Coordinates of N, CA and C in Angstrom, one line a residue:
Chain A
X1 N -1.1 -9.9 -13.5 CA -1.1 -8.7 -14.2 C 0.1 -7.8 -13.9
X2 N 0.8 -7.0 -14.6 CA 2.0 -6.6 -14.8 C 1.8 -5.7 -14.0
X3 N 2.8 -4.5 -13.0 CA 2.4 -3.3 -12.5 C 2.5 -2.5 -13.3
X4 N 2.4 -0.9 -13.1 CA 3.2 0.2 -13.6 C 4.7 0.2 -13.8
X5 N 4.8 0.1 -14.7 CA 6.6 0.3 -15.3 C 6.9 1.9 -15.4
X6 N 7.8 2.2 -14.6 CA 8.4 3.5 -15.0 C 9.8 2.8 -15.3
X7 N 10.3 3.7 -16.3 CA 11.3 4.0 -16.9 C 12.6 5.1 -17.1
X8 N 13.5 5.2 -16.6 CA 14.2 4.2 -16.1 C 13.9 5.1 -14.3
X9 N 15.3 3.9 -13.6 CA 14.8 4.7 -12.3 C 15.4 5.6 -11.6
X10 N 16.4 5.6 -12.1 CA 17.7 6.6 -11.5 C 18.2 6.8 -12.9
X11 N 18.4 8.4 -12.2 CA 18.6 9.4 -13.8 C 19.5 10.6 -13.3
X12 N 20.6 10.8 -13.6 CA 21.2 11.8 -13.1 C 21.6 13.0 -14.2
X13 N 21.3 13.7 -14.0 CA 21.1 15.3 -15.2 C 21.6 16.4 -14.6
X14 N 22.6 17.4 -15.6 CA 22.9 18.8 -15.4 C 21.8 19.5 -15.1
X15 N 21.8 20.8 -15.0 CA 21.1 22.2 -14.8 C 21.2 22.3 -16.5
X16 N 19.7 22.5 -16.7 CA 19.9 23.2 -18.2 C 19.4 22.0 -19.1
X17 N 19.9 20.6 -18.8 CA 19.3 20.0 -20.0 C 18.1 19.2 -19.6
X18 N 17.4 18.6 -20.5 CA 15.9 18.2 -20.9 C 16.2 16.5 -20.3
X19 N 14.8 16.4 -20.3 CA 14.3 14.3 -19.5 C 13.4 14.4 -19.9
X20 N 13.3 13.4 -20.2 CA 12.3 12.7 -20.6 C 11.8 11.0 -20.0
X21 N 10.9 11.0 -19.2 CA 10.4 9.6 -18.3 C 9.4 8.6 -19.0
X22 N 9.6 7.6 -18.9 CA 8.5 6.7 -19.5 C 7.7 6.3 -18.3
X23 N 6.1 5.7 -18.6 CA 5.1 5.0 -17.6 C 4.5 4.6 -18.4
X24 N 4.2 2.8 -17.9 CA 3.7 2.3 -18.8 C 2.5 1.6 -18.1
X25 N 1.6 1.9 -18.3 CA 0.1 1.9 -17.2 C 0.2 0.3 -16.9
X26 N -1.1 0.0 -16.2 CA -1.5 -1.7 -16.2 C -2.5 -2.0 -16.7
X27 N -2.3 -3.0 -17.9 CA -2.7 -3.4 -19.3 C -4.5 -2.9 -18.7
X28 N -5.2 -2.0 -19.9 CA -7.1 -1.4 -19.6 C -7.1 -0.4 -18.9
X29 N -5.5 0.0 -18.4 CA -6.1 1.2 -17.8 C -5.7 2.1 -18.8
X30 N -6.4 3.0 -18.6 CA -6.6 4.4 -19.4 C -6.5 5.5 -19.2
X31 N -6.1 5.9 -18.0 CA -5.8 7.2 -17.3 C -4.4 7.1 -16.9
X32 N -3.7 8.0 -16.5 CA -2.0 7.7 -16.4 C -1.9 9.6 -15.7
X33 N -1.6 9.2 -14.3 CA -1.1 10.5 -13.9 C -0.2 10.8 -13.2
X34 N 0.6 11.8 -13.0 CA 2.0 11.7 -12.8 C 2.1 12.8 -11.2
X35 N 2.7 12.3 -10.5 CA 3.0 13.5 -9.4 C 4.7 13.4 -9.0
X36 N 5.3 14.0 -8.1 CA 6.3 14.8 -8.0 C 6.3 14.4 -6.7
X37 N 7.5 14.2 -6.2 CA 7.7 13.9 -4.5 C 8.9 13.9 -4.3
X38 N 9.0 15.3 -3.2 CA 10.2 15.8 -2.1 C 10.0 15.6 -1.0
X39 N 11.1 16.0 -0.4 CA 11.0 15.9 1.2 C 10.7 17.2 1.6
X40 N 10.5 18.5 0.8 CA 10.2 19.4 1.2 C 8.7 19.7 1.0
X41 N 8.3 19.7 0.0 CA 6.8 19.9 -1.0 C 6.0 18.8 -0.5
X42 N 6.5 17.3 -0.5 CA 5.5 16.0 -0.3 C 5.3 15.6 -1.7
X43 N 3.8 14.7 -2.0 CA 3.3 14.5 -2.5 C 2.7 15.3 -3.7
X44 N 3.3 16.0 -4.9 CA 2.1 16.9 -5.5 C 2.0 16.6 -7.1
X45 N 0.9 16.9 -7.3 CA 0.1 16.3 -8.7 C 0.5 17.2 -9.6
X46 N 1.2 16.6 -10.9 CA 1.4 17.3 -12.0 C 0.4 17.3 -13.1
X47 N -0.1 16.1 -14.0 CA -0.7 16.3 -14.9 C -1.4 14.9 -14.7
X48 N -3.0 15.0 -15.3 CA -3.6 13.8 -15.3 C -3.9 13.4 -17.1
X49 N -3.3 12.2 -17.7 CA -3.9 11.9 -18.9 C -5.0 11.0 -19.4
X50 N -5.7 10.7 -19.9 CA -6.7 10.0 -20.4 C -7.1 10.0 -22.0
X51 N -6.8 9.0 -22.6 CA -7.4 8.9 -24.4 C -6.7 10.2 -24.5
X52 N -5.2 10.1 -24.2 CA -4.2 10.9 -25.5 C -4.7 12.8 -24.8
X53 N -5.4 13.1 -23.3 CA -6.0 14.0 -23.3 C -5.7 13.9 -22.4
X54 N -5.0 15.7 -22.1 CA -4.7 16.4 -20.5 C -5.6 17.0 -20.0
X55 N -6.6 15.8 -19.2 CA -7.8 16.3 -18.6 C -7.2 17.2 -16.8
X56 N -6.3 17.4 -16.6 CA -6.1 18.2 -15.5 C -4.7 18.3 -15.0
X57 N -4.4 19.4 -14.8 CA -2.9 19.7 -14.6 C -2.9 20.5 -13.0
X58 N -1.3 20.1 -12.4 CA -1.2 21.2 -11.1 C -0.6 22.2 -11.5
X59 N -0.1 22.7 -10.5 CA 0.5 24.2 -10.8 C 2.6 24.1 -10.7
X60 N 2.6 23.7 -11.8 CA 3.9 23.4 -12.2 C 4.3 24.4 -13.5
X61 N 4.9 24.8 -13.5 CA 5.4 25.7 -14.5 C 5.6 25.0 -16.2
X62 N 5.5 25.5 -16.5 CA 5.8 25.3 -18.4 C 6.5 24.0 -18.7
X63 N 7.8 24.2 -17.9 CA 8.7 23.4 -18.2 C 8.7 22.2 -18.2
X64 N 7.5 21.6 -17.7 CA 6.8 20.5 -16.9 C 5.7 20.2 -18.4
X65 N 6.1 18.7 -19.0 CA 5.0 18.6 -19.6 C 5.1 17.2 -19.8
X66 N 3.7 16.7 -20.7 CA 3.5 15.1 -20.8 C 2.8 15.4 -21.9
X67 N 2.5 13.6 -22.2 CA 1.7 13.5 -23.2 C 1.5 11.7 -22.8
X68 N 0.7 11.2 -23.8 CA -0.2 10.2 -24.0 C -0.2 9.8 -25.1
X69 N -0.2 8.5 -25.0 CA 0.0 7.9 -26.7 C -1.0 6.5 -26.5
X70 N -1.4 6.0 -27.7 CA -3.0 5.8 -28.3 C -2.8 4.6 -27.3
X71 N -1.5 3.8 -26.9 CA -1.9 2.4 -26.3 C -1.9 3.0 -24.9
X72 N -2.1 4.0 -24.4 CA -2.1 5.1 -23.1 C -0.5 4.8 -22.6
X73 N 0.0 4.8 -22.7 CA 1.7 5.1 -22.6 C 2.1 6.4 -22.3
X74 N 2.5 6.9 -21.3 CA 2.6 8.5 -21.3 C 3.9 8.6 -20.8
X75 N 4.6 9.7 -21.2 CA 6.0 10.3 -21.0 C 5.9 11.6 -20.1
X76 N 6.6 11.7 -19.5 CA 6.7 13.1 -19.3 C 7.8 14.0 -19.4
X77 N 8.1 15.2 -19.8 CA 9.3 15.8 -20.0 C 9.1 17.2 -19.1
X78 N 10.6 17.2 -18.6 CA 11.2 18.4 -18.4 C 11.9 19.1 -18.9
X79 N 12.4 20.5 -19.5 CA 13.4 21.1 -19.9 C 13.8 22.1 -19.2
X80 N 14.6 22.5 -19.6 CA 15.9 23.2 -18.8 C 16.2 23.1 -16.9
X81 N 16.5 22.1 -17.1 CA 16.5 21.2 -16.0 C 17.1 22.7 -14.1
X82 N 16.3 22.4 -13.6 CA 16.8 23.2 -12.2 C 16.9 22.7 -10.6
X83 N 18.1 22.6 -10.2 CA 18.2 21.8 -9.1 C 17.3 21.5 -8.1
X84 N 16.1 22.1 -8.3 CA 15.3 21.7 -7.4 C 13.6 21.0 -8.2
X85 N 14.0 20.6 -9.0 CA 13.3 19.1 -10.0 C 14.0 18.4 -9.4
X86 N 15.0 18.3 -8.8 CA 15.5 16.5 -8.3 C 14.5 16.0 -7.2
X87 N 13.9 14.5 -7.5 CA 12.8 14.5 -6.9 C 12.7 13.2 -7.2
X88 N 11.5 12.4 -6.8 CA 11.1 11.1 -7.3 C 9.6 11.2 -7.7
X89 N 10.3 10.8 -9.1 CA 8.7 10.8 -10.1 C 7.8 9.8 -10.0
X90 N 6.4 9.8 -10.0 CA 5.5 9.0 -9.5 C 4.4 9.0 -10.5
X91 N 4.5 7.9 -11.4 CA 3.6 7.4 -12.5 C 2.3 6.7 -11.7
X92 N 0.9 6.5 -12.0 CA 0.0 5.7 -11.4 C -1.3 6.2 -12.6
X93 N -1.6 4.7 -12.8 CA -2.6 4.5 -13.6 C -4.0 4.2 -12.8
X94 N -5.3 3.9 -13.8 CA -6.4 3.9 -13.1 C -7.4 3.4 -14.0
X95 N -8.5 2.7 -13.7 CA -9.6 2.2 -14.4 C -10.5 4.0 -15.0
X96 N -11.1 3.9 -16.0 CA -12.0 4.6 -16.1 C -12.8 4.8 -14.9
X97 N -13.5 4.1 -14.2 CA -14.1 4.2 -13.4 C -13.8 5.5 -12.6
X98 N -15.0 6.5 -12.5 CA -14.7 7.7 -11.7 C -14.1 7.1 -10.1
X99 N -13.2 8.5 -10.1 CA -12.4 8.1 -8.6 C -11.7 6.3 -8.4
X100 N -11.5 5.9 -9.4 CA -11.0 4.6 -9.2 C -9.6 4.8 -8.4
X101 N -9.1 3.8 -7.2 CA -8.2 4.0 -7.1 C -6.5 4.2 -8.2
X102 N -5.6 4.6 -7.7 CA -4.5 4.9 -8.3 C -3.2 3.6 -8.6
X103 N -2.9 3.7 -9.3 CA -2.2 2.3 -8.8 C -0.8 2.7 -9.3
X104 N 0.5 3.4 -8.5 CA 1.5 3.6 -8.5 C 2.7 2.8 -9.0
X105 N 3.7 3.4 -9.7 CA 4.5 2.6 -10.1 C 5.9 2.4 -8.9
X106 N 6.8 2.4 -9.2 CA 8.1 2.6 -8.6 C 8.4 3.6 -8.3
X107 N 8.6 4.4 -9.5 CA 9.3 5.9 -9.5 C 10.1 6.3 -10.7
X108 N 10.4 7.1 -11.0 CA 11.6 7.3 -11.4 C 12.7 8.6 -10.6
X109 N 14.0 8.0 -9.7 CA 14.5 9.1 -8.9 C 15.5 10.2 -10.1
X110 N 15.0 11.1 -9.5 CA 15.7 12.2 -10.8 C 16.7 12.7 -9.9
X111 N 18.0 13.3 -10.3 CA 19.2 14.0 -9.5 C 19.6 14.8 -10.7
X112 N 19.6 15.9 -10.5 CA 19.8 17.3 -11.0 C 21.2 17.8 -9.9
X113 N 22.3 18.2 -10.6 CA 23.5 18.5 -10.5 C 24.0 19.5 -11.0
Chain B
X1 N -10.3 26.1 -0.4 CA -9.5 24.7 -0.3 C -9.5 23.5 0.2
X2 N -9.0 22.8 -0.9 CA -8.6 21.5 -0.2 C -7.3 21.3 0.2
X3 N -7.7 20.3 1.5 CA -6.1 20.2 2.1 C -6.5 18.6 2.9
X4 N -5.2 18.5 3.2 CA -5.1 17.1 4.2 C -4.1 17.6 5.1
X5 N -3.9 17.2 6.7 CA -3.2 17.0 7.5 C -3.1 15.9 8.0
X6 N -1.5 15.1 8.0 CA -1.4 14.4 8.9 C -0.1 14.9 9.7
X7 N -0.9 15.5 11.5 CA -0.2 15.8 12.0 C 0.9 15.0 12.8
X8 N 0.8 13.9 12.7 CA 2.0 13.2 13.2 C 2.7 12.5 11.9
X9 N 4.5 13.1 12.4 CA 5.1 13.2 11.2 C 5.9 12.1 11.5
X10 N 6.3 11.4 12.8 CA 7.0 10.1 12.7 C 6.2 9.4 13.9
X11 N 6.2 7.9 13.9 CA 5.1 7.4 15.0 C 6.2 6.4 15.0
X12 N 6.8 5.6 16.7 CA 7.9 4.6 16.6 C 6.9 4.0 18.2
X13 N 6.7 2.4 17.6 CA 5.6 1.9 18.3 C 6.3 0.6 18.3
X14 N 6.3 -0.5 19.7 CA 7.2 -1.9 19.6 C 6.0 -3.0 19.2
X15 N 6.5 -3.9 17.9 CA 5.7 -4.7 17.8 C 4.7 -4.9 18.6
X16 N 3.5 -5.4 18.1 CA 2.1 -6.6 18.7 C 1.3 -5.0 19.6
X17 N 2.1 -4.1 19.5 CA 1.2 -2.6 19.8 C -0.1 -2.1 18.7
X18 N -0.6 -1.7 19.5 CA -1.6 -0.8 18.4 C -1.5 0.4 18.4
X19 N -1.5 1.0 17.1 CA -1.3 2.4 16.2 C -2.5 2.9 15.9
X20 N -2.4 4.1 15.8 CA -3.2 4.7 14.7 C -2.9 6.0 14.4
X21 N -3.1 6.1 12.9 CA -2.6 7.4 11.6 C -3.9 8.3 11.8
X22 N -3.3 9.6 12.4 CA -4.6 10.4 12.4 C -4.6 11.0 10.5
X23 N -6.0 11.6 10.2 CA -5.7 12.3 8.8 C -7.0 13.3 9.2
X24 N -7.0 14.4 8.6 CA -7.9 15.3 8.9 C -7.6 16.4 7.9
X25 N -9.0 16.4 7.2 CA -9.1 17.2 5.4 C -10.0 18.2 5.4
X26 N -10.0 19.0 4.9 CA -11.0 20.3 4.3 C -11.2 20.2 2.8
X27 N -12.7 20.6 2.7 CA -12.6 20.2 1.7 C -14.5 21.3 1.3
X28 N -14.7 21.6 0.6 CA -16.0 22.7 0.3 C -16.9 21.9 -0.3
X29 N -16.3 21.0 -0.9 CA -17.4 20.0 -2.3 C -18.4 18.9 -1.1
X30 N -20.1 18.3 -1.5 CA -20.2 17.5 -0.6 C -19.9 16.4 -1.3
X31 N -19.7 15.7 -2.5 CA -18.8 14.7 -2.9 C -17.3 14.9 -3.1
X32 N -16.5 13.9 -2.7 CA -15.6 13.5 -2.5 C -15.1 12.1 -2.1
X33 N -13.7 11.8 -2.4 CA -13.4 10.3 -1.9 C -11.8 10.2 -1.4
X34 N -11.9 9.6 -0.3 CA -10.7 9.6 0.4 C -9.9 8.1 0.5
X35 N -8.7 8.3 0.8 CA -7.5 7.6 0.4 C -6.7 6.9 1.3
X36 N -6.0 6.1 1.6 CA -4.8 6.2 2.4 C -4.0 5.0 1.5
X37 N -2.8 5.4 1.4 CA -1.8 4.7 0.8 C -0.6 4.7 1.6
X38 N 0.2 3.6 1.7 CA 1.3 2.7 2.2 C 2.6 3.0 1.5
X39 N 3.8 3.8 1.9 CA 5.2 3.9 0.8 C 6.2 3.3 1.6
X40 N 6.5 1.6 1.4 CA 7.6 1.3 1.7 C 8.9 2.0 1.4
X41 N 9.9 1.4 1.6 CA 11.4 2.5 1.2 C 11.6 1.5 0.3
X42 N 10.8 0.8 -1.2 CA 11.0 0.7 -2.5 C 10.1 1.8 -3.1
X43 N 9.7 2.7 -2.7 CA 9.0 3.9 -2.8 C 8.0 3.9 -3.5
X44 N 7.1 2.8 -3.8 CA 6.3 2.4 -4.8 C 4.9 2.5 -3.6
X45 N 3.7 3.1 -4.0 CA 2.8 4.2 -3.8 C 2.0 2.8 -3.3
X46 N 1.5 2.3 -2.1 CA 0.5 0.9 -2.3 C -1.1 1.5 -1.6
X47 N -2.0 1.1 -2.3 CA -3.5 1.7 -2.5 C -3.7 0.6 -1.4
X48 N -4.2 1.3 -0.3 CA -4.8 0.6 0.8 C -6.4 0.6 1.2
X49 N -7.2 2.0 1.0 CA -8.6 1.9 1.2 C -8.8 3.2 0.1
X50 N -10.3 3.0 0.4 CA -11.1 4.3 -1.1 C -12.0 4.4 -0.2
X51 N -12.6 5.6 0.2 CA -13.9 5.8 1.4 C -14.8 7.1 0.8
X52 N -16.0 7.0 -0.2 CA -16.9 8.3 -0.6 C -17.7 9.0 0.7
X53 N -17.6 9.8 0.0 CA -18.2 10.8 1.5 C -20.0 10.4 1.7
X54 N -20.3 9.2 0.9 CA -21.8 9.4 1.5 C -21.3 7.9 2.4
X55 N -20.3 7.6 2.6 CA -20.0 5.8 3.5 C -19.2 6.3 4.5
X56 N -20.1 6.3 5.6 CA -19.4 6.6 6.7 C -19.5 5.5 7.9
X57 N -19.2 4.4 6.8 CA -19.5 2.9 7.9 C -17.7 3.0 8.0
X58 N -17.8 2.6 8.8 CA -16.0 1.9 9.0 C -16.4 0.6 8.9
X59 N -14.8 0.3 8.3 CA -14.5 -0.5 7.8 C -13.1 -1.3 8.5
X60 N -13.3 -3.3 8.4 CA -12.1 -3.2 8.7 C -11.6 -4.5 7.7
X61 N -9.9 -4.2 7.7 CA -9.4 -5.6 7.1 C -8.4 -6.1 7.2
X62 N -8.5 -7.3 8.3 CA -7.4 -7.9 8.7 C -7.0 -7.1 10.0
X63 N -6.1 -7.0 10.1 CA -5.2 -6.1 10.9 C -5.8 -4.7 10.8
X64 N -5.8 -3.7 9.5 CA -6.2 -2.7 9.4 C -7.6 -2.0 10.0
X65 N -7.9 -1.0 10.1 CA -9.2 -0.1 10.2 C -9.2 1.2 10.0
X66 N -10.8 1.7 9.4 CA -10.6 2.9 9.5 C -12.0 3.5 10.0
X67 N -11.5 4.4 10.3 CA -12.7 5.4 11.0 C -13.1 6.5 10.5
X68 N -14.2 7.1 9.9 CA -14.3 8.0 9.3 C -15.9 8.8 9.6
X69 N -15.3 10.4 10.0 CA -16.4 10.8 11.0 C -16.4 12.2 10.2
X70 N -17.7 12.1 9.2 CA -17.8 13.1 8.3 C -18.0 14.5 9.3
X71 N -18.1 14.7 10.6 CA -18.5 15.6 11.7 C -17.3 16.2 12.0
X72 N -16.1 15.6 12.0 CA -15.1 16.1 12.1 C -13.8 16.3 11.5
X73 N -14.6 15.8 10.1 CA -13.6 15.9 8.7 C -12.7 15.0 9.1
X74 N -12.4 13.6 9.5 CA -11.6 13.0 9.8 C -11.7 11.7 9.4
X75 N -10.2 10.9 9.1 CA -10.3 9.5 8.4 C -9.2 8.9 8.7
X76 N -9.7 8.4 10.1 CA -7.9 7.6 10.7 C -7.7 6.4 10.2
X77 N -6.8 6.0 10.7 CA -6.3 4.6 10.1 C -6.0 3.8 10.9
X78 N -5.7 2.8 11.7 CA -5.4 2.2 13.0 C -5.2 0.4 12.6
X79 N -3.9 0.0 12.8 CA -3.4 -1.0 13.0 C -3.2 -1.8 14.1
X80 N -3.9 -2.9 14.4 CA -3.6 -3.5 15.1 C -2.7 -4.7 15.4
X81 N -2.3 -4.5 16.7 CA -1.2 -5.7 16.6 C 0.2 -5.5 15.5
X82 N 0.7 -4.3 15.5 CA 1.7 -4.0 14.7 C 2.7 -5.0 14.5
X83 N 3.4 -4.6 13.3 CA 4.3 -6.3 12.9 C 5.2 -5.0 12.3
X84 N 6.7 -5.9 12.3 CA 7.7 -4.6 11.4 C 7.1 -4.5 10.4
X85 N 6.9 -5.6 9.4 CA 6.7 -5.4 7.9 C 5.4 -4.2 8.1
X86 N 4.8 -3.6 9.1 CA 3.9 -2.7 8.8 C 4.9 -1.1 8.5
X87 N 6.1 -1.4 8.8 CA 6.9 -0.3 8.7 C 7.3 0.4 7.4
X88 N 6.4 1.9 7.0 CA 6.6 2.5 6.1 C 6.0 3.9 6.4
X89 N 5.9 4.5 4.9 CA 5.3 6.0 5.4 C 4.1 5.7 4.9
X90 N 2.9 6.6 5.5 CA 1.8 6.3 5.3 C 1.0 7.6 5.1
X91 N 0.3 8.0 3.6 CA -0.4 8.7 3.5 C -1.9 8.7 3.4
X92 N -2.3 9.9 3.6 CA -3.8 9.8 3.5 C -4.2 10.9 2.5
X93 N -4.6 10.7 1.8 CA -5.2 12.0 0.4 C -6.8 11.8 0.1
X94 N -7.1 12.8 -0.5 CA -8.4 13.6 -0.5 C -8.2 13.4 -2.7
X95 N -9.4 13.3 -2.9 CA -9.6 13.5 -4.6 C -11.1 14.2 -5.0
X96 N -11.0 15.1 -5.6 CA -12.0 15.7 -6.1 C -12.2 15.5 -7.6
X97 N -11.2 15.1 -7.9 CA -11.1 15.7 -9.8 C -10.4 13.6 -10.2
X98 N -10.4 13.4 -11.1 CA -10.0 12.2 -11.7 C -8.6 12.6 -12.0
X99 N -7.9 11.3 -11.5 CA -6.5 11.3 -11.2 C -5.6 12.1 -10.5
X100 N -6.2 13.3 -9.8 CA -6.0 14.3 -8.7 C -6.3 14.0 -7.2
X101 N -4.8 13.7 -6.9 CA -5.2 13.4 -5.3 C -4.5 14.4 -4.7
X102 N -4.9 14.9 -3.6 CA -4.4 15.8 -2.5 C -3.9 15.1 -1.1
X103 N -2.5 14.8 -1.4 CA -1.7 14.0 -0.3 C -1.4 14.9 0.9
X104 N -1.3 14.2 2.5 CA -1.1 14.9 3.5 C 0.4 14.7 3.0
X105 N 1.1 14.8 4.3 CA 2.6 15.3 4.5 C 2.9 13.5 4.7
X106 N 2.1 12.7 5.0 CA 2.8 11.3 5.7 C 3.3 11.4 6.8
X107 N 3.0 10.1 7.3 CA 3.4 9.9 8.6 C 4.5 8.7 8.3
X108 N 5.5 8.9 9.4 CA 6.5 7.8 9.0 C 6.0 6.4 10.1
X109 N 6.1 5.4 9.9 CA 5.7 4.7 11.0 C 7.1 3.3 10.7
X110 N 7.3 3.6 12.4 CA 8.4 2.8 12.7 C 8.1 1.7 13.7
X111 N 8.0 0.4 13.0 CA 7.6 -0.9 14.3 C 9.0 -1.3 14.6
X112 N 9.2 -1.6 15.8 CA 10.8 -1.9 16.4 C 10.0 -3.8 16.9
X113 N 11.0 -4.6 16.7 CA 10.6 -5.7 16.9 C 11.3 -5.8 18.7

């Protein structure tokens, strides 16, 4: 069985312009959620999706958004990009099953300049 | 609040030694389920144990163990017989909500052959 595919993995972006990340779950799962990891902050949760639905978000600002698409395929985007979004993005999917474990992808490393 | 601490931030141990990852969480709810996951430096997130707060058997597997003592909000991790390949960072997180985990800071663990 295939892992989590994030897309792409190294991304290098100005101050000011928009990303957009792909994650592509592991084939049944249906949940897809995304966190954010520095060496300053750690580990922290952005948005959780499920059946095309933002059932739970952290405390990330506006600029910070996702979505879900019907084969659970979820993107996430940033706009107006600020040097301190450079980070490694962390896609991980999950069975329905409540509290099912996470199953992480690679990443995608972002570099904001 | 919920939180996780892992207060040791780098742990450098010589092979065929035994380790162990302290983790220690707060948390108000009496369900809950706890975590520890493995980040090699391909940065890719690896799901090592799932422990609900009414299972407070320890558990072991292989090499690995964990200890978990709902008395003192605590859920270590302990390798035995260290090998380099056990060499990564190692977190321990807390989940209350689906697809919401609350990650400690990680511990770096360095096996020197």
């Amino acid at each position: 069985k295939a892992g989590v595919t994030q897309t792409p993995r190294y991304l290098i972006k100005t101050r000011g312009q928009q990303v957009t990340l792909s994650c592509s779950p592991i084939s049944g799962h249906r949940s897809v959620s995304w966190y954010q990891q520095t060496p300053g902050q750690g580990l922290q949760f952005l948005f959780e999706y499920f059946s095309e639905t933002q059932r739970n978000k952290g405390n990330f600002p506006g600029r910070f958004s996702g979505r879900q698409f019907s084969n659970s395929r979820s993107e996430m985007n940033v706009s107006t990009l600020e040097l301190g979004d450079s980070a490694l993005y962390l896609c991980a999917s999950s069975l329905t099953v409540p509290n099912s474990p996470l199953h992480f992808g690679n990443g995608t490393r972002l570099t904001v300049t | 609040a919920q939180k996780v601490t892992q207060a040791q931030t780098e742990i450098s141990v010589v092979e065929k030694e035994d380790v162990t990852l302290d983790c220690v969480y707060e948390t108000r709810d009496t369900t809950y389920y706890l975590f520890w996951y493995k980040q090699p430096p391909s940065g890719e997130l690896v799901f090592l144990i799932r422990r609900n707060s009414f299972d407070e058997q320890n558990e072991i597997s292989g090499r690995y163990s964990w200890n978990f003592q709902k008395s003192t909000s605590s859920f270590n991790f302990t390798i035995t017989a260290s090998q380099v390949v056990d060499s990564a960072v190692y977190f321990c997180a807390l989940s209350e909500e689906e697809g919401k985990l609350i990650f400690g800071q990680g511990t770096e663990l360095s096996v020197k052959p």
